[in-house]
Amino acid sequence: MHPNSKFRLTGSDADQRAIMEALVQEIGFGMVFAQTPDGPRVAQTALFSTGDGAIQFHLANGNALTRHLHGSEALVVVNGPDAYVSPDWYEGENQVGTWNYISIELEGPVRKMDHDGLVALLDDLSAVNEARLAPKKPWTRDKMDAAYFDKLTTAITGFEMEVRAWRPTFKLSQNKSEAERLRVADQLEKLGKRALAHLMREWVA
């Protein structure tokens, strides 16, 4: 999390939590970090927010983290849009380049899910992501041979993190004047960074 408090979420705890859970679900992908006997390790994985303070994901059994995660404390990082900001886009002298970005850190204990939980997670991930491909008819595992699907699930392990700490960073040039922030947003729009530009215009009061 960025040390400057200007780059934090504002509002009630409930509102902040809702924003973070929605963002995790919208992005749907992140990195899991944990300590292992061989040193710190990271894994990239699809994420599913349960909406009640937990994050679910699965890893290949051969992943360096898999056999160490159950019962451990882990960190999940979800990154949103980001972009370099040139000093030339600000007025005045003695400006420096920086990076605007959105990121959320989630920390908590992790438990291994049973087989039924893993299958439910896979169904949830498919449902969420297939819905975004409308009007395409959603894919479901009914299109697969059941025995083959079950065989595939033996190669992965499902996990659930009870999120006890949420640490967001929404760095959108809040430390600059409104005119400068909008000028930067315009420049980012020209570069195709539309999501970040939109957030800079609409998110920051």
PDB file of C-alpha atoms in Angstrom:
ATOM      1  CA  MET A   1       0.000   0.000   0.000  1.00  0.00           C
ATOM      2  CA  HIS A   2       1.283   3.463  -0.874  1.00  0.00           C
ATOM      3  CA  PRO A   3       2.397   5.411   2.231  1.00  0.00           C
ATOM      4  CA  ASN A   4       0.696   8.645   1.105  1.00  0.00           C
ATOM      5  CA  SER A   5      -2.794   8.719   2.622  1.00  0.00           C
ATOM      6  CA  LYS A   6      -4.055  10.788  -0.334  1.00  0.00           C
ATOM      7  CA  PHE A   7      -3.963   7.601  -2.389  1.00  0.00           C
ATOM      8  CA  ARG A   8      -6.359   5.666  -0.151  1.00  0.00           C
ATOM      9  CA  LEU A   9     -10.068   5.002  -0.439  1.00  0.00           C
ATOM     10  CA  THR A  10     -12.446   7.220   1.507  1.00  0.00           C
ATOM     11  CA  GLY A  11     -15.910   6.621   2.916  1.00  0.00           C
ATOM     12  CA  SER A  12     -17.296   4.134   5.399  1.00  0.00           C
ATOM     13  CA  ASP A  13     -15.599   0.795   6.005  1.00  0.00           C
ATOM     14  CA  ALA A  14     -18.565  -0.954   4.414  1.00  0.00           C
ATOM     15  CA  ASP A  15     -18.387   1.223   1.288  1.00  0.00           C
ATOM     16  CA  GLN A  16     -14.636   0.703   0.965  1.00  0.00           C
ATOM     17  CA  ARG A  17     -15.004  -3.058   1.362  1.00  0.00           C
ATOM     18  CA  ALA A  18     -17.736  -3.142  -1.282  1.00  0.00           C
ATOM     19  CA  ILE A  19     -15.535  -1.227  -3.724  1.00  0.00           C
ATOM     20  CA  MET A  20     -12.573  -3.521  -3.147  1.00  0.00           C
ATOM     21  CA  GLU A  21     -14.594  -6.731  -3.431  1.00  0.00           C
ATOM     22  CA  ALA A  22     -16.205  -5.466  -6.638  1.00  0.00           C
ATOM     23  CA  LEU A  23     -12.800  -4.605  -8.094  1.00  0.00           C
ATOM     24  CA  VAL A  24     -11.347  -7.995  -7.201  1.00  0.00           C
ATOM     25  CA  GLN A  25     -14.316  -9.682  -8.855  1.00  0.00           C
ATOM     26  CA  GLU A  26     -14.136  -7.432 -11.930  1.00  0.00           C
ATOM     27  CA  ILE A  27     -10.409  -8.007 -12.510  1.00  0.00           C
ATOM     28  CA  GLY A  28     -10.597 -11.646 -11.469  1.00  0.00           C
ATOM     29  CA  PHE A  29      -6.864 -12.299 -11.502  1.00  0.00           C
ATOM     30  CA  GLY A  30      -3.990 -11.708  -9.112  1.00  0.00           C
ATOM     31  CA  MET A  31      -0.814 -12.911  -7.471  1.00  0.00           C
ATOM     32  CA  VAL A  32      -0.521 -15.015  -4.329  1.00  0.00           C
ATOM     33  CA  PHE A  33       2.608 -14.531  -2.219  1.00  0.00           C
ATOM     34  CA  ALA A  34       3.731 -16.717   0.683  1.00  0.00           C
ATOM     35  CA  GLN A  35       6.826 -17.865   2.493  1.00  0.00           C
ATOM     36  CA  THR A  36       8.010 -21.435   1.896  1.00  0.00           C
ATOM     37  CA  PRO A  37      10.944 -23.447   3.275  1.00  0.00           C
ATOM     38  CA  ASP A  38      12.708 -22.633  -0.004  1.00  0.00           C
ATOM     39  CA  GLY A  39      12.074 -18.897   0.358  1.00  0.00           C
ATOM     40  CA  PRO A  40       9.288 -16.540  -0.721  1.00  0.00           C
ATOM     41  CA  ARG A  41       7.266 -17.645  -3.723  1.00  0.00           C
ATOM     42  CA  VAL A  42       4.516 -16.138  -5.910  1.00  0.00           C
ATOM     43  CA  ALA A  43       1.836 -17.704  -8.088  1.00  0.00           C
ATOM     44  CA  GLN A  44      -0.528 -16.127 -10.617  1.00  0.00           C
ATOM     45  CA  THR A  45      -4.122 -17.314 -10.478  1.00  0.00           C
ATOM     46  CA  ALA A  46      -7.747 -16.561 -11.246  1.00  0.00           C
ATOM     47  CA  LEU A  47      -9.604 -15.198  -8.215  1.00  0.00           C
ATOM     48  CA  PHE A  48     -13.189 -15.433  -7.032  1.00  0.00           C
ATOM     49  CA  SER A  49     -14.581 -13.123  -4.361  1.00  0.00           C
ATOM     50  CA  THR A  50     -17.263 -14.812  -2.273  1.00  0.00           C
ATOM     51  CA  GLY A  51     -18.707 -11.435  -1.286  1.00  0.00           C
ATOM     52  CA  ASP A  52     -18.434 -12.197   2.415  1.00  0.00           C
ATOM     53  CA  GLY A  53     -14.762 -11.456   3.023  1.00  0.00           C
ATOM     54  CA  ALA A  54     -13.113 -14.476   1.431  1.00  0.00           C
ATOM     55  CA  ILE A  55     -11.110 -14.993  -1.748  1.00  0.00           C
ATOM     56  CA  GLN A  56     -10.947 -18.365  -3.508  1.00  0.00           C
ATOM     57  CA  PHE A  57      -8.407 -19.595  -6.041  1.00  0.00           C
ATOM     58  CA  HIS A  58      -6.743 -22.765  -7.283  1.00  0.00           C
ATOM     59  CA  LEU A  59      -3.176 -23.746  -8.113  1.00  0.00           C
ATOM     60  CA  ALA A  60      -1.564 -26.624  -9.944  1.00  0.00           C
ATOM     61  CA  ASN A  61      -0.366 -29.306  -7.544  1.00  0.00           C
ATOM     62  CA  GLY A  62       3.153 -28.859  -8.880  1.00  0.00           C
ATOM     63  CA  ASN A  63       3.218 -25.157  -8.042  1.00  0.00           C
ATOM     64  CA  ALA A  64       5.922 -24.206  -5.541  1.00  0.00           C
ATOM     65  CA  LEU A  65       3.290 -22.722  -3.208  1.00  0.00           C
ATOM     66  CA  THR A  66       0.650 -25.441  -3.265  1.00  0.00           C
ATOM     67  CA  ARG A  67       1.910 -27.797  -0.569  1.00  0.00           C
ATOM     68  CA  HIS A  68       2.769 -24.936   1.786  1.00  0.00           C
ATOM     69  CA  LEU A  69      -0.350 -22.766   1.658  1.00  0.00           C
ATOM     70  CA  HIS A  70      -2.787 -24.681   3.871  1.00  0.00           C
ATOM     71  CA  GLY A  71      -2.683 -23.158   7.359  1.00  0.00           C
ATOM     72  CA  SER A  72      -0.316 -20.374   6.332  1.00  0.00           C
ATOM     73  CA  GLU A  73      -0.645 -16.604   6.101  1.00  0.00           C
ATOM     74  CA  ALA A  74      -0.544 -15.321   2.531  1.00  0.00           C
ATOM     75  CA  LEU A  75      -0.772 -12.095   0.582  1.00  0.00           C
ATOM     76  CA  VAL A  76      -2.865 -11.657  -2.551  1.00  0.00           C
ATOM     77  CA  VAL A  77      -2.246  -8.664  -4.828  1.00  0.00           C
ATOM     78  CA  VAL A  78      -4.771  -7.550  -7.441  1.00  0.00           C
ATOM     79  CA  ASN A  79      -3.629  -4.892  -9.896  1.00  0.00           C
ATOM     80  CA  GLY A  80      -5.949  -2.606 -11.826  1.00  0.00           C
ATOM     81  CA  PRO A  81      -5.111  -0.181 -14.636  1.00  0.00           C
ATOM     82  CA  ASP A  82      -1.757   1.592 -14.532  1.00  0.00           C
ATOM     83  CA  ALA A  83       0.312   3.991 -16.635  1.00  0.00           C
ATOM     84  CA  TYR A  84       3.460   6.089 -16.610  1.00  0.00           C
ATOM     85  CA  VAL A  85       2.899   9.836 -16.121  1.00  0.00           C
ATOM     86  CA  SER A  86       5.412  12.130 -17.842  1.00  0.00           C
ATOM     87  CA  PRO A  87       6.647  15.251 -16.005  1.00  0.00           C
ATOM     88  CA  ASP A  88       5.990  17.174 -19.223  1.00  0.00           C
ATOM     89  CA  TRP A  89       2.259  16.792 -18.632  1.00  0.00           C
ATOM     90  CA  TYR A  90       2.409  19.029 -15.563  1.00  0.00           C
ATOM     91  CA  GLU A  91       2.848  22.774 -15.491  1.00  0.00           C
ATOM     92  CA  GLY A  92       5.842  24.309 -13.820  1.00  0.00           C
ATOM     93  CA  GLU A  93       9.414  23.205 -13.283  1.00  0.00           C
ATOM     94  CA  ASN A  94      11.004  20.527 -11.128  1.00  0.00           C
ATOM     95  CA  GLN A  95       8.427  17.847 -11.889  1.00  0.00           C
ATOM     96  CA  VAL A  96       9.357  14.179 -12.008  1.00  0.00           C
ATOM     97  CA  GLY A  97       7.935  11.166 -13.748  1.00  0.00           C
ATOM     98  CA  THR A  98       5.650   8.898 -11.757  1.00  0.00           C
ATOM     99  CA  TRP A  99       3.239   6.005 -12.145  1.00  0.00           C
ATOM    100  CA  ASN A 100      -0.499   6.089 -11.569  1.00  0.00           C
ATOM    101  CA  TYR A 101      -2.119   2.783 -10.675  1.00  0.00           C
ATOM    102  CA  ILE A 102      -4.717   0.879  -8.717  1.00  0.00           C
ATOM    103  CA  SER A 103      -3.751  -2.051  -6.529  1.00  0.00           C
ATOM    104  CA  ILE A 104      -5.271  -3.945  -3.626  1.00  0.00           C
ATOM    105  CA  GLU A 105      -3.395  -6.092  -1.115  1.00  0.00           C
ATOM    106  CA  LEU A 106      -5.361  -8.786   0.713  1.00  0.00           C
ATOM    107  CA  GLU A 107      -3.850 -10.661   3.636  1.00  0.00           C
ATOM    108  CA  GLY A 108      -5.079 -13.554   5.711  1.00  0.00           C
ATOM    109  CA  PRO A 109      -4.949 -17.249   6.578  1.00  0.00           C
ATOM    110  CA  VAL A 110      -5.431 -19.816   3.834  1.00  0.00           C
ATOM    111  CA  ARG A 111      -7.135 -23.189   4.019  1.00  0.00           C
ATOM    112  CA  LYS A 112      -7.303 -26.007   1.514  1.00  0.00           C
ATOM    113  CA  MET A 113     -10.750 -26.621   0.006  1.00  0.00           C
ATOM    114  CA  ASP A 114     -12.264 -30.086  -0.328  1.00  0.00           C
ATOM    115  CA  HIS A 115     -13.127 -31.553  -3.731  1.00  0.00           C
ATOM    116  CA  ASP A 116     -16.708 -30.297  -3.701  1.00  0.00           C
ATOM    117  CA  GLY A 117     -15.496 -26.808  -2.845  1.00  0.00           C
ATOM    118  CA  LEU A 118     -12.975 -26.920  -5.677  1.00  0.00           C
ATOM    119  CA  VAL A 119     -15.633 -27.958  -8.195  1.00  0.00           C
ATOM    120  CA  ALA A 120     -17.944 -25.192  -6.972  1.00  0.00           C
ATOM    121  CA  LEU A 121     -15.093 -22.693  -7.398  1.00  0.00           C
ATOM    122  CA  LEU A 122     -14.441 -23.838 -10.961  1.00  0.00           C
ATOM    123  CA  ASP A 123     -18.148 -23.521 -11.760  1.00  0.00           C
ATOM    124  CA  ASP A 124     -18.240 -20.023 -10.220  1.00  0.00           C
ATOM    125  CA  LEU A 125     -15.178 -18.876 -12.170  1.00  0.00           C
ATOM    126  CA  SER A 126     -16.634 -20.194 -15.418  1.00  0.00           C
ATOM    127  CA  ALA A 127     -20.013 -18.579 -14.792  1.00  0.00           C
ATOM    128  CA  VAL A 128     -18.543 -15.155 -14.001  1.00  0.00           C
ATOM    129  CA  ASN A 129     -16.159 -15.079 -16.946  1.00  0.00           C
ATOM    130  CA  GLU A 130     -18.434 -16.702 -19.516  1.00  0.00           C
ATOM    131  CA  ALA A 131     -21.141 -14.141 -18.708  1.00  0.00           C
ATOM    132  CA  ARG A 132     -18.767 -11.421 -19.911  1.00  0.00           C
ATOM    133  CA  LEU A 133     -18.683 -13.013 -23.357  1.00  0.00           C
ATOM    134  CA  ALA A 134     -22.404 -12.520 -24.042  1.00  0.00           C
ATOM    135  CA  PRO A 135     -24.149 -12.959 -26.382  1.00  0.00           C
ATOM    136  CA  LYS A 136     -22.070 -16.133 -26.671  1.00  0.00           C
ATOM    137  CA  LYS A 137     -23.838 -19.051 -25.031  1.00  0.00           C
ATOM    138  CA  PRO A 138     -21.976 -19.731 -21.765  1.00  0.00           C
ATOM    139  CA  TRP A 139     -19.669 -22.714 -21.605  1.00  0.00           C
ATOM    140  CA  THR A 140     -20.360 -25.156 -18.762  1.00  0.00           C
ATOM    141  CA  ARG A 141     -18.665 -28.375 -17.761  1.00  0.00           C
ATOM    142  CA  ASP A 142     -21.723 -30.257 -18.969  1.00  0.00           C
ATOM    143  CA  LYS A 143     -19.957 -30.094 -22.347  1.00  0.00           C
ATOM    144  CA  MET A 144     -17.118 -32.219 -20.941  1.00  0.00           C
ATOM    145  CA  ASP A 145     -16.878 -35.893 -20.204  1.00  0.00           C
ATOM    146  CA  ALA A 146     -17.530 -36.115 -16.458  1.00  0.00           C
ATOM    147  CA  ALA A 147     -14.776 -38.649 -15.824  1.00  0.00           C
ATOM    148  CA  TYR A 148     -12.235 -36.545 -17.703  1.00  0.00           C
ATOM    149  CA  PHE A 149     -13.266 -33.434 -15.747  1.00  0.00           C
ATOM    150  CA  ASP A 150     -12.810 -35.309 -12.467  1.00  0.00           C
ATOM    151  CA  LYS A 151      -9.377 -36.452 -13.620  1.00  0.00           C
ATOM    152  CA  LEU A 152      -8.344 -32.873 -14.358  1.00  0.00           C
ATOM    153  CA  THR A 153      -9.380 -31.742 -10.887  1.00  0.00           C
ATOM    154  CA  THR A 154      -6.907 -34.169  -9.326  1.00  0.00           C
ATOM    155  CA  ALA A 155      -4.085 -32.030 -10.762  1.00  0.00           C
ATOM    156  CA  ILE A 156      -5.120 -28.839  -8.944  1.00  0.00           C
ATOM    157  CA  THR A 157      -5.888 -27.738  -5.396  1.00  0.00           C
ATOM    158  CA  GLY A 158      -8.472 -25.172  -4.345  1.00  0.00           C
ATOM    159  CA  PHE A 159      -7.822 -22.647  -1.588  1.00  0.00           C
ATOM    160  CA  GLU A 160      -9.800 -20.055   0.330  1.00  0.00           C
ATOM    161  CA  MET A 161      -8.285 -17.041   2.059  1.00  0.00           C
ATOM    162  CA  GLU A 162     -10.126 -15.397   4.939  1.00  0.00           C
ATOM    163  CA  VAL A 163      -9.232 -11.777   4.215  1.00  0.00           C
ATOM    164  CA  ARG A 164      -8.378 -10.074   7.503  1.00  0.00           C
ATOM    165  CA  ALA A 165      -6.610  -7.041   6.025  1.00  0.00           C
ATOM    166  CA  TRP A 166      -7.488  -5.038   2.907  1.00  0.00           C
ATOM    167  CA  ARG A 167      -4.923  -2.443   1.797  1.00  0.00           C
ATOM    168  CA  PRO A 168      -5.904  -0.441  -1.292  1.00  0.00           C
ATOM    169  CA  THR A 169      -3.912   2.055  -3.324  1.00  0.00           C
ATOM    170  CA  PHE A 170      -5.785   4.291  -5.770  1.00  0.00           C
ATOM    171  CA  LYS A 171      -2.997   6.554  -7.051  1.00  0.00           C
ATOM    172  CA  LEU A 172      -4.748   8.890  -9.483  1.00  0.00           C
ATOM    173  CA  SER A 173      -2.788  12.158  -9.195  1.00  0.00           C
ATOM    174  CA  GLN A 174      -4.772  13.254  -6.124  1.00  0.00           C
ATOM    175  CA  ASN A 175      -1.650  15.149  -4.993  1.00  0.00           C
ATOM    176  CA  LYS A 176      -1.955  17.474  -7.998  1.00  0.00           C
ATOM    177  CA  SER A 177      -4.435  20.219  -8.823  1.00  0.00           C
ATOM    178  CA  GLU A 178      -7.660  19.343 -10.603  1.00  0.00           C
ATOM    179  CA  ALA A 179      -6.459  21.079 -13.790  1.00  0.00           C
ATOM    180  CA  GLU A 180      -3.218  19.093 -13.793  1.00  0.00           C
ATOM    181  CA  ARG A 181      -5.000  15.823 -13.061  1.00  0.00           C
ATOM    182  CA  LEU A 182      -7.415  16.363 -15.944  1.00  0.00           C
ATOM    183  CA  ARG A 183      -4.543  17.270 -18.250  1.00  0.00           C
ATOM    184  CA  VAL A 184      -2.813  14.001 -17.373  1.00  0.00           C
ATOM    185  CA  ALA A 185      -6.082  12.116 -17.923  1.00  0.00           C
ATOM    186  CA  ASP A 186      -6.355  13.638 -21.391  1.00  0.00           C
ATOM    187  CA  GLN A 187      -2.826  12.516 -22.251  1.00  0.00           C
ATOM    188  CA  LEU A 188      -3.494   8.993 -21.003  1.00  0.00           C
ATOM    189  CA  GLU A 189      -6.710   8.873 -23.042  1.00  0.00           C
ATOM    190  CA  LYS A 190      -4.686   9.648 -26.183  1.00  0.00           C
ATOM    191  CA  LEU A 191      -2.427   6.690 -25.361  1.00  0.00           C
ATOM    192  CA  GLY A 192      -5.377   4.324 -25.050  1.00  0.00           C
ATOM    193  CA  LYS A 193      -5.318   4.215 -21.236  1.00  0.00           C
ATOM    194  CA  ARG A 194      -9.048   4.857 -21.123  1.00  0.00           C
ATOM    195  CA  ALA A 195      -9.876   3.037 -17.891  1.00  0.00           C
ATOM    196  CA  LEU A 196      -7.266   4.927 -15.903  1.00  0.00           C
ATOM    197  CA  ALA A 197      -8.200   8.246 -17.514  1.00  0.00           C
ATOM    198  CA  HIS A 198     -11.858   7.664 -16.665  1.00  0.00           C
ATOM    199  CA  LEU A 199     -11.031   6.947 -13.039  1.00  0.00           C
ATOM    200  CA  MET A 200      -8.903  10.081 -12.799  1.00  0.00           C
ATOM    201  CA  ARG A 201     -11.800  12.186 -14.094  1.00  0.00           C
ATOM    202  CA  GLU A 202     -14.681  10.547 -12.263  1.00  0.00           C
ATOM    203  CA  TRP A 203     -13.261   8.949  -9.125  1.00  0.00           C
ATOM    204  CA  VAL A 204     -11.315  11.812  -7.591  1.00  0.00           C
ATOM    205  CA  ALA A 205     -13.477  14.442  -5.920  1.00  0.00           C
TER     206      ALA A 205
END
